[in-house]
Short mmCIF file of C-alpha atoms and ligand atoms in Angstrom, two decimals:
data_model
loop_
_atom_site.label_atom_id
_atom_site.label_comp_id
_atom_site.label_asym_id
_atom_site.label_seq_id
_atom_site.Cartn_x
_atom_site.Cartn_y
_atom_site.Cartn_z
CA MET A 1 -8.94 -19.97 -16.00
CA ALA A 2 -6.81 -17.56 -17.81
CA ASN A 3 -8.83 -14.30 -17.08
CA LYS A 4 -6.36 -11.57 -16.80
CA ILE A 5 -4.21 -9.75 -19.22
CA ILE A 6 -1.21 -7.42 -19.01
CA GLY A 7 -0.59 -3.82 -20.60
CA ILE A 8 2.67 -2.14 -20.74
CA ASP A 9 3.15 1.29 -21.76
CA LEU A 10 6.74 2.18 -22.33
CA GLY A 11 7.80 5.71 -22.75
CA GLY A 12 11.04 7.59 -22.20
CA THR A 13 10.54 8.91 -18.41
CA SER A 14 8.43 6.06 -17.34
CA ILE A 15 7.07 2.58 -17.85
CA LYS A 16 3.56 1.90 -16.77
CA PHE A 17 1.95 -1.51 -15.99
CA GLY A 18 -1.70 -2.76 -15.81
CA ILE A 19 -3.41 -6.16 -15.08
CA LEU A 20 -6.90 -6.24 -16.49
CA THR A 21 -9.95 -8.34 -17.00
CA LEU A 22 -10.53 -9.63 -20.45
CA GLU A 23 -13.11 -7.04 -20.63
CA GLY A 24 -10.64 -4.23 -20.18
CA GLU A 25 -11.29 -3.22 -16.51
CA VAL A 26 -8.00 -1.92 -14.81
CA GLN A 27 -7.47 -4.15 -11.66
CA ASP A 28 -4.11 -2.90 -10.72
CA LYS A 29 -1.63 -0.76 -12.20
CA TRP A 30 1.80 0.75 -11.28
CA SER A 31 4.85 1.98 -12.77
CA ILE A 32 8.63 2.08 -12.98
CA PRO A 33 10.92 4.66 -14.12
CA THR A 34 12.90 4.00 -17.55
CA ASN A 35 16.46 3.41 -17.08
CA ILE A 36 17.77 4.54 -20.80
CA LEU A 37 21.44 4.30 -19.49
CA GLU A 38 23.85 2.32 -21.74
CA ASP A 39 22.02 2.29 -24.71
CA GLY A 40 18.61 1.32 -23.24
CA LYS A 41 19.83 -1.98 -21.85
CA HIS A 42 17.97 -2.53 -18.69
CA ILE A 43 14.82 -1.91 -20.06
CA VAL A 44 13.86 -5.23 -20.81
CA PRO A 45 15.34 -6.96 -17.88
CA ASP A 46 13.48 -4.19 -15.70
CA ILE A 47 10.21 -4.83 -17.20
CA ILE A 48 10.77 -8.79 -16.71
CA ALA A 49 11.71 -8.41 -13.09
CA SER A 50 8.63 -6.00 -12.27
CA ILE A 51 5.97 -8.40 -13.88
CA ASN A 52 7.68 -11.42 -12.06
CA HIS A 53 7.86 -9.23 -8.84
CA ARG A 54 4.08 -8.45 -9.09
CA ILE A 55 2.79 -11.63 -9.93
CA ASP A 56 4.62 -13.06 -6.80
CA LEU A 57 3.20 -10.10 -4.75
CA TYR A 58 -0.14 -10.49 -5.44
CA LYS A 59 0.70 -14.88 -5.21
CA LEU A 60 -1.24 -14.91 -8.57
CA ASP A 61 -0.19 -17.63 -11.38
CA LYS A 62 1.19 -17.36 -14.82
CA SER A 63 -2.13 -19.73 -15.75
CA ASP A 64 -4.30 -16.64 -14.77
CA PHE A 65 -2.87 -14.80 -17.42
CA VAL A 66 -3.59 -15.05 -21.48
CA GLY A 67 -0.87 -13.09 -22.39
CA ILE A 68 0.99 -9.52 -22.21
CA GLY A 69 0.58 -6.64 -24.64
CA MET A 70 2.90 -3.91 -24.84
CA GLY A 71 3.05 -0.45 -26.71
CA THR A 72 6.61 1.20 -27.14
CA PRO A 73 8.24 4.01 -29.13
CA GLY A 74 10.07 3.58 -32.64
CA THR A 75 9.92 1.44 -35.18
CA VAL A 76 8.09 -1.85 -34.42
CA ASN A 77 8.22 -5.02 -36.29
CA ILE A 78 5.01 -7.06 -34.57
CA GLU A 79 6.04 -10.35 -35.95
CA LYS A 80 9.69 -10.41 -34.70
CA GLY A 81 8.89 -8.39 -31.79
CA THR A 82 12.02 -6.38 -32.40
CA VAL A 83 11.86 -2.24 -32.15
CA LYS A 84 14.76 0.23 -33.55
CA ALA A 85 14.86 3.66 -33.70
CA ALA A 86 13.25 4.73 -30.56
CA PHE A 87 15.62 7.63 -29.69
CA ASN A 88 13.76 8.48 -26.33
CA LEU A 89 14.99 5.20 -25.16
CA ASN A 90 18.39 4.88 -26.38
CA TRP A 91 17.33 2.43 -28.75
CA GLU A 92 18.85 2.87 -32.08
CA ASN A 93 19.34 -0.34 -33.37
CA THR A 94 17.04 -3.45 -33.44
CA GLN A 95 16.03 -4.34 -29.79
CA GLU A 96 14.76 -7.93 -29.27
CA VAL A 97 11.92 -7.14 -27.01
CA GLY A 98 9.22 -9.60 -27.77
CA PRO A 99 11.01 -13.03 -27.60
CA VAL A 100 12.93 -12.15 -24.39
CA ILE A 101 10.04 -11.21 -22.21
CA ALA A 102 8.09 -14.05 -23.37
CA LYS A 103 10.78 -16.29 -22.43
CA ALA A 104 11.58 -14.71 -19.09
CA VAL A 105 8.09 -14.11 -18.13
CA GLY A 106 6.76 -17.61 -19.33
CA LEU A 107 3.44 -15.71 -21.33
CA PRO A 108 2.53 -14.85 -24.70
CA PHE A 109 3.99 -11.40 -25.62
CA VAL A 110 2.72 -8.99 -28.57
CA LEU A 111 3.95 -5.36 -28.90
CA ASP A 112 2.70 -2.27 -31.52
CA ASN A 113 3.18 1.40 -31.84
CA ASP A 114 2.59 3.45 -28.85
CA ALA A 115 0.19 5.78 -30.64
CA ASN A 116 -1.56 2.61 -31.94
CA VAL A 117 -1.74 1.10 -28.98
CA ALA A 118 -3.41 4.13 -27.06
CA ALA A 119 -5.99 4.29 -29.96
CA LEU A 120 -6.92 0.71 -29.37
CA GLY A 121 -7.71 1.85 -25.79
CA GLU A 122 -9.84 4.58 -26.86
CA ALA A 123 -11.48 2.89 -28.86
CA TRP A 124 -12.16 -0.36 -26.86
CA VAL A 125 -13.62 1.14 -23.46
CA GLY A 126 -12.81 4.90 -23.91
CA ALA A 127 -14.69 7.30 -26.43
CA GLY A 128 -14.90 4.82 -29.04
CA GLU A 129 -17.30 2.60 -26.97
CA ASN A 130 -15.83 -0.51 -28.67
CA ASN A 131 -17.07 0.53 -32.06
CA PRO A 132 -15.16 -1.29 -34.76
CA ASP A 133 -14.57 1.94 -36.86
CA VAL A 134 -12.54 4.56 -34.92
CA VAL A 135 -9.66 6.91 -35.81
CA PHE A 136 -7.73 8.42 -32.77
CA ILE A 137 -5.49 11.71 -32.90
CA THR A 138 -2.88 12.45 -29.95
CA LEU A 139 -1.98 16.02 -29.54
CA GLY A 140 1.21 16.22 -27.36
CA THR A 141 4.72 17.16 -27.90
CA GLY A 142 4.06 15.85 -31.34
CA VAL A 143 0.61 14.52 -33.04
CA GLY A 144 0.32 11.11 -33.53
CA GLY A 145 -2.68 8.83 -34.39
CA GLY A 146 -4.03 5.17 -34.62
CA ILE A 147 -7.29 3.88 -37.32
CA ILE A 148 -9.56 1.23 -36.46
CA SER A 149 -11.33 0.23 -39.16
CA ALA A 150 -13.78 -2.76 -39.61
CA GLY A 151 -12.17 -4.15 -36.22
CA ASN A 152 -8.63 -3.80 -37.58
CA LEU A 153 -5.76 -1.97 -36.41
CA ILE A 154 -4.46 -0.52 -39.89
CA HIS A 155 -0.66 -0.78 -40.18
CA GLY A 156 -0.09 -0.08 -43.73
CA VAL A 157 2.69 -1.98 -45.89
CA ALA A 158 5.38 -0.40 -43.96
CA GLY A 159 3.60 0.20 -40.32
CA ALA A 160 3.37 4.00 -41.29
CA ALA A 161 -0.64 3.61 -41.51
CA GLY A 162 -1.90 6.14 -39.03
CA GLU A 163 0.69 8.58 -38.89
CA ILE A 164 -1.65 11.45 -38.78
CA GLY A 165 0.88 13.88 -37.44
CA HIS A 166 2.54 13.96 -40.78
CA ILE A 167 -0.62 14.80 -43.09
CA CYS A 168 0.16 17.60 -45.05
CA VAL A 169 -2.15 20.63 -44.30
CA GLU A 170 -0.53 23.48 -45.41
CA PRO A 171 1.41 22.59 -48.73
CA HIS A 172 2.39 26.35 -49.60
CA ASP A 173 4.16 28.14 -46.73
CA GLY A 174 4.41 25.48 -43.89
CA PHE A 175 6.57 25.26 -41.23
CA ALA A 176 9.52 22.64 -41.52
CA CYS A 177 8.70 19.11 -39.69
CA THR A 178 10.83 16.95 -37.90
CA CYS A 179 10.10 14.12 -40.97
CA GLY A 180 12.09 16.17 -43.57
CA ASN A 181 8.63 17.76 -45.06
CA PHE A 182 6.68 21.05 -44.68
CA GLY A 183 3.04 21.89 -43.33
CA CYS A 184 2.78 18.56 -41.69
CA LEU A 185 -0.27 18.67 -39.09
CA GLU A 186 2.38 18.03 -36.48
CA THR A 187 4.04 21.20 -36.95
CA LEU A 188 0.72 23.27 -36.30
CA THR A 189 -1.53 21.35 -33.67
CA SER A 190 1.06 20.23 -31.42
CA ALA A 191 1.55 21.76 -28.09
CA THR A 192 4.94 23.62 -29.69
CA GLY A 193 2.80 24.00 -33.23
CA ILE A 194 0.33 26.33 -31.84
CA VAL A 195 3.11 28.52 -29.86
CA ARG A 196 4.60 28.36 -33.33
CA LEU A 197 1.57 29.51 -34.78
CA ALA A 198 0.97 32.30 -32.52
CA ASN A 199 4.73 33.63 -33.15
CA LYS A 200 3.87 33.96 -36.64
CA PHE A 201 0.38 35.92 -36.05
CA ALA A 202 1.93 38.17 -33.41
CA GLU A 203 3.86 39.74 -36.23
CA GLU A 204 0.96 40.94 -38.00
CA TYR A 205 -1.74 41.41 -35.25
CA GLU A 206 -2.59 45.30 -33.98
CA GLY A 207 -5.26 45.01 -31.58
CA VAL A 208 -4.86 44.75 -27.63
CA SER A 209 -4.12 41.12 -26.42
CA ASP A 210 -2.07 39.95 -23.23
CA ILE A 211 -0.80 36.98 -24.93
CA LYS A 212 0.52 39.06 -28.08
CA ALA A 213 2.32 41.50 -25.64
CA ALA A 214 3.82 38.74 -23.92
CA ILE A 215 5.15 37.27 -27.20
CA ASP A 216 6.40 40.80 -28.24
CA ASN A 217 7.90 40.65 -24.49
CA GLY A 218 9.87 37.54 -25.45
CA ASP A 219 8.26 35.95 -22.30
CA MET A 220 7.61 32.14 -22.92
CA VAL A 221 3.93 31.17 -24.07
CA THR A 222 2.86 27.90 -23.40
CA SER A 223 -0.13 26.34 -25.80
CA LYS A 224 -2.27 26.27 -22.25
CA ASP A 225 -1.48 29.94 -21.80
CA ILE A 226 -2.98 30.47 -25.57
CA PHE A 227 -5.91 28.10 -24.95
CA VAL A 228 -6.68 29.84 -21.50
CA ALA A 229 -6.36 33.26 -22.89
CA ALA A 230 -8.94 32.29 -25.98
CA GLU A 231 -11.78 30.92 -23.76
CA ALA A 232 -11.38 34.39 -21.53
CA GLY A 233 -11.93 36.31 -25.10
CA ASP A 234 -8.81 37.29 -25.85
CA SER A 235 -9.11 38.52 -29.38
CA PHE A 236 -5.60 37.34 -30.92
CA ALA A 237 -5.80 33.86 -28.80
CA LEU A 238 -8.97 33.30 -30.20
CA THR A 239 -7.60 34.12 -33.99
CA VAL A 240 -4.56 31.48 -33.14
CA VAL A 241 -7.13 28.66 -31.90
CA ASP A 242 -9.50 29.32 -34.62
CA LYS A 243 -6.20 28.60 -37.15
CA PHE A 244 -5.45 25.59 -35.20
CA ALA A 245 -8.88 24.18 -35.26
CA TYR A 246 -9.07 24.81 -38.74
CA TYR A 247 -6.12 22.60 -39.56
CA LEU A 248 -7.32 19.97 -37.18
CA GLY A 249 -10.61 20.25 -38.53
CA PHE A 250 -9.49 20.20 -41.84
CA ALA A 251 -7.24 16.68 -41.37
CA CYS A 252 -10.20 15.27 -39.81
CA ALA A 253 -12.69 15.91 -42.73
CA ASN A 254 -10.19 14.22 -45.14
CA LEU A 255 -9.67 11.13 -42.55
CA GLY A 256 -13.39 11.12 -42.02
CA SER A 257 -14.00 11.22 -45.72
CA THR A 258 -11.45 8.28 -46.44
CA LEU A 259 -12.78 6.16 -43.79
CA ASN A 260 -16.24 7.44 -42.56
CA PRO A 261 -15.50 6.17 -38.88
CA ASP A 262 -18.14 6.12 -35.89
CA SER A 263 -15.81 8.67 -34.63
CA ILE A 264 -12.66 10.67 -34.55
CA VAL A 265 -11.09 10.79 -31.16
CA ILE A 266 -8.95 13.84 -29.90
CA GLY A 267 -6.86 13.18 -27.04
CA GLY A 268 -3.09 13.79 -25.55
CA GLY A 269 -2.12 16.94 -23.49
CA VAL A 270 -3.46 19.86 -25.68
CA SER A 271 -6.93 18.43 -25.95
CA ALA A 272 -7.29 19.51 -22.18
CA ALA A 273 -8.91 22.59 -23.90
CA GLY A 274 -11.89 20.43 -23.96
CA GLU A 275 -15.16 20.98 -25.29
CA PHE A 276 -13.94 25.04 -26.49
CA LEU A 277 -11.41 23.16 -28.73
CA ARG A 278 -13.95 20.25 -29.93
CA GLU A 279 -16.66 22.26 -31.03
CA LYS A 280 -14.55 24.56 -32.93
CA VAL A 281 -12.75 21.71 -34.47
CA GLU A 282 -16.07 19.86 -35.41
CA ALA A 283 -17.24 22.92 -37.26
CA TYR A 284 -14.35 22.84 -39.67
CA PHE A 285 -14.82 19.17 -40.10
CA LYS A 286 -18.48 19.51 -41.04
CA LYS A 287 -17.26 22.14 -43.05
CA TYR A 288 -15.05 20.12 -45.22
CA ALA A 289 -16.29 16.65 -44.77
CA PHE A 290 -18.46 14.66 -47.56
CA SER A 291 -21.88 14.92 -46.65
CA THR A 292 -22.72 11.56 -45.46
CA VAL A 293 -19.75 11.64 -43.57
CA ARG A 294 -20.46 14.94 -41.92
CA ASN A 295 -23.67 13.74 -40.74
CA THR A 296 -22.31 10.12 -39.26
CA THR A 297 -18.83 10.48 -38.17
CA LYS A 298 -18.50 12.12 -34.71
CA ILE A 299 -15.80 14.40 -33.39
CA LYS A 300 -14.88 13.00 -29.68
CA LEU A 301 -12.55 14.42 -26.92
CA ALA A 302 -10.71 11.20 -25.64
CA VAL A 303 -11.75 9.85 -21.79
CA LEU A 304 -9.05 7.67 -20.90
CA GLY A 305 -6.28 9.89 -20.37
CA ASN A 306 -3.05 8.59 -19.45
CA ASP A 307 -4.42 4.87 -18.88
CA ALA A 308 -5.40 4.45 -22.86
CA GLY A 309 -1.45 3.07 -23.19
CA ILE A 310 -2.05 0.10 -21.04
CA ILE A 311 -5.69 -0.26 -21.78
CA GLY A 312 -4.78 -0.69 -25.65
CA ALA A 313 -1.56 -2.77 -24.70
CA ALA A 314 -3.42 -5.34 -22.79
CA SER A 315 -6.30 -5.69 -25.34
CA LEU A 316 -3.39 -6.70 -27.66
CA ALA A 317 -2.89 -9.82 -25.59
CA LEU A 318 -6.49 -10.87 -26.23
CA LYS A 319 -5.40 -12.14 -29.15
CA PHE A 320 -3.82 -15.09 -27.72
CA LYS A 321 -7.40 -15.97 -25.75
CA GLY A 322 -8.38 -19.85 -26.49
CA GLU A 323 -4.80 -20.52 -27.20
ZN1 ZN B 401 6.04 15.69 -41.16
#
């Protein structure tokens, strides 16, 4: 009887795989490097070979599996199983992904955008605790997100729902964003965004601060340096983190007032700042959110780390259950 699902998290440097139970428990996981050479033409064959090898290695049978789900960067056509504009994979033009993998492995296959898939993972067995209403925000080199409302992953009319990184939070004198707009959340609350904020504030700050001194000196300062200094009481770093928390809390308040989810889950590398950051974001969230939302929507930290991708991807395949 089919009682397993396969989740794939396709990224620019590695492809992560997981074999999971239908309840979302990871039974096995492995990864291979992503070969993006020659316009990324090796990626799909590498995925097929790796899955088939693993199934043979463990003497499993295709009939043990309900299906395969995958999260990918780029613009996804869910119905056709195609991906384009995934520049970190060298996939500029439309790639046939879903039908090719489904045929070569012999299992049903479904794919979605990587941030959406991570949201599904956290919502299912992570911080979302399987609640049907969860918003996920990931803070990394960029800012991504996913929205699950009444149990449905929200895609919108053109697949751009949940692009939380491009919510405008600084309409007056915002930094330029890669999307062409100014003042997007991503320009302020990504790993590079907080450094940008620190550089801006350093021009005006007159107190004593190691971080400000490092910036004035032209030294490389990371988002982690800023959070560590803030937690240690550096007043300049605290000013920067407070502004960061304001932008994120403001965005969370407006997402909350729109969707009233059970929780807004914050993940990604920058969220390693943990409870110190969460409570600051929550304070601004409570300040700006509608009263009912303020009292019912929770601000949480993600708990699955890197596994959110394979778990959420695998959950996509649950739709094949009973087929
Ligand atoms: Zn933008």
